[in-house]
């Protein structure tokens, strides 16, 4: 008798080896898997914009890499003694404007080159909820603890994501025709959205990815979300916050 549900993972035909070059974008879940790849001597450029959670912010970041346009002082702002970019995680923030731009542009240039040579692009979506800056009308990758009234918060719908990413994937194929893309949905629960809204958010992401993968054989889905929620259905596979998968769960998915 088997006391758990085993998730079936069909053979994809996608080959991953130490020779493969990969670029990885997404939530803190991709950070965990990406770091394991790096620790095991795989070639990986991990989150060149820092942790990003929603499909639109990841899409914007990749568009910037395609365009190869350097960031300037107009693209960053100062708040409470630190310079920030709305496109980047706070790990890029710095008290010195020049150093902030230097590290942003260094990672951008490196990632732009890697994108054109990558064999595999790994993407992990964490949430369908976004924050749009009221002044610029742009979705931000990170709010950097600015007042909530600076932003509008809403949930992307399936059509928004599919339309945005269909256009992006076409551009990616133009600069790297042999690129393979692996999508995952982060098993980390965004309970600040509320339990029900978190489920709705994850459902939007899953359905959007499913629509995208139907359109091209070079697009793949790996069921990390299903593995944690169904195969590892127990809080012993979570950290103390009961939200993030622990190292045992991460290594199981690995």
PDB file of N, CA, C and O in Angstrom, residues 20 22 44 63 66 85 91 120 123 142 176 206 208 238 252:
ATOM      1  N   UNK A  20      25.285  22.186 -20.609  1.00  0.00           N
ATOM      2  CA  UNK A  20      24.194  23.117 -20.890  1.00  0.00           C
ATOM      3  C   UNK A  20      24.418  24.451 -20.190  1.00  0.00           C
ATOM      4  O   UNK A  20      24.863  24.505 -19.053  1.00  0.00           O
ATOM      5  N   UNK A  22      22.494  27.834 -18.801  1.00  0.00           N
ATOM      6  CA  UNK A  22      21.131  28.157 -18.389  1.00  0.00           C
ATOM      7  C   UNK A  22      21.055  29.524 -17.713  1.00  0.00           C
ATOM      8  O   UNK A  22      21.983  29.963 -17.047  1.00  0.00           O
ATOM      9  N   UNK A  44      25.097  28.360 -14.621  1.00  0.00           N
ATOM     10  CA  UNK A  44      23.804  29.018 -14.424  1.00  0.00           C
ATOM     11  C   UNK A  44      24.004  30.488 -14.051  1.00  0.00           C
ATOM     12  O   UNK A  44      24.797  30.811 -13.166  1.00  0.00           O
ATOM     13  N   UNK A  63      12.859  41.585 -21.391  1.00  0.00           N
ATOM     14  CA  UNK A  63      12.792  42.565 -22.479  1.00  0.00           C
ATOM     15  C   UNK A  63      13.975  43.526 -22.411  1.00  0.00           C
ATOM     16  O   UNK A  63      14.571  43.890 -23.442  1.00  0.00           O
ATOM     17  N   UNK A  66      16.937  41.774 -23.820  1.00  0.00           N
ATOM     18  CA  UNK A  66      16.859  41.698 -25.282  1.00  0.00           C
ATOM     19  C   UNK A  66      17.306  43.018 -25.905  1.00  0.00           C
ATOM     20  O   UNK A  66      18.073  43.042 -26.871  1.00  0.00           O
ATOM     21  N   UNK A  85      16.082  50.428  -7.726  1.00  0.00           N
ATOM     22  CA  UNK A  85      15.482  50.287  -9.060  1.00  0.00           C
ATOM     23  C   UNK A  85      14.177  49.529  -8.912  1.00  0.00           C
ATOM     24  O   UNK A  85      14.127  48.496  -8.244  1.00  0.00           O
ATOM     25  N   UNK A  91      18.288  43.600  -3.118  1.00  0.00           N
ATOM     26  CA  UNK A  91      19.691  43.192  -3.007  1.00  0.00           C
ATOM     27  C   UNK A  91      20.597  44.034  -3.907  1.00  0.00           C
ATOM     28  O   UNK A  91      21.819  44.055  -3.719  1.00  0.00           O
ATOM     29  N   UNK A 120      18.971  26.746 -22.035  1.00  0.00           N
ATOM     30  CA  UNK A 120      17.714  26.607 -21.303  1.00  0.00           C
ATOM     31  C   UNK A 120      17.449  27.862 -20.472  1.00  0.00           C
ATOM     32  O   UNK A 120      18.354  28.381 -19.800  1.00  0.00           O
ATOM     33  N   UNK A 123      12.100  29.515 -15.721  1.00  0.00           N
ATOM     34  CA  UNK A 123      11.235  30.585 -15.233  1.00  0.00           C
ATOM     35  C   UNK A 123      10.331  30.041 -14.127  1.00  0.00           C
ATOM     36  O   UNK A 123       9.641  29.038 -14.329  1.00  0.00           O
ATOM     37  N   UNK A 142       9.701  45.282  -7.385  1.00  0.00           N
ATOM     38  CA  UNK A 142       9.809  45.376  -5.931  1.00  0.00           C
ATOM     39  C   UNK A 142       9.372  46.772  -5.503  1.00  0.00           C
ATOM     40  O   UNK A 142       9.750  47.771  -6.139  1.00  0.00           O
ATOM     41  N   UNK A 176      17.780  33.848 -30.082  1.00  0.00           N
ATOM     42  CA  UNK A 176      18.333  32.553 -29.685  1.00  0.00           C
ATOM     43  C   UNK A 176      17.385  31.447 -30.149  1.00  0.00           C
ATOM     44  O   UNK A 176      16.574  30.944 -29.369  1.00  0.00           O
ATOM     45  N   UNK A 206      -0.900  28.688 -13.454  1.00  0.00           N
ATOM     46  CA  UNK A 206      -0.905  27.344 -14.035  1.00  0.00           C
ATOM     47  C   UNK A 206      -1.624  27.310 -15.385  1.00  0.00           C
ATOM     48  O   UNK A 206      -1.146  26.691 -16.342  1.00  0.00           O
ATOM     49  N   UNK A 208      -2.164  29.872 -17.434  1.00  0.00           N
ATOM     50  CA  UNK A 208      -1.423  30.671 -18.411  1.00  0.00           C
ATOM     51  C   UNK A 208      -0.246  29.870 -18.977  1.00  0.00           C
ATOM     52  O   UNK A 208      -0.018  29.855 -20.195  1.00  0.00           O
ATOM     53  N   UNK A 238       8.009  21.904   5.397  1.00  0.00           N
ATOM     54  CA  UNK A 238       8.041  23.367   5.346  1.00  0.00           C
ATOM     55  C   UNK A 238       8.955  23.916   6.435  1.00  0.00           C
ATOM     56  O   UNK A 238       9.212  23.253   7.447  1.00  0.00           O
ATOM     57  N   UNK A 252      14.369  17.233  -2.581  1.00  0.00           N
ATOM     58  CA  UNK A 252      13.516  16.219  -3.222  1.00  0.00           C
ATOM     59  C   UNK A 252      13.151  16.652  -4.636  1.00  0.00           C
ATOM     60  O   UNK A 252      13.210  15.843  -5.577  1.00  0.00           O
TER      61      UNK A 252
END
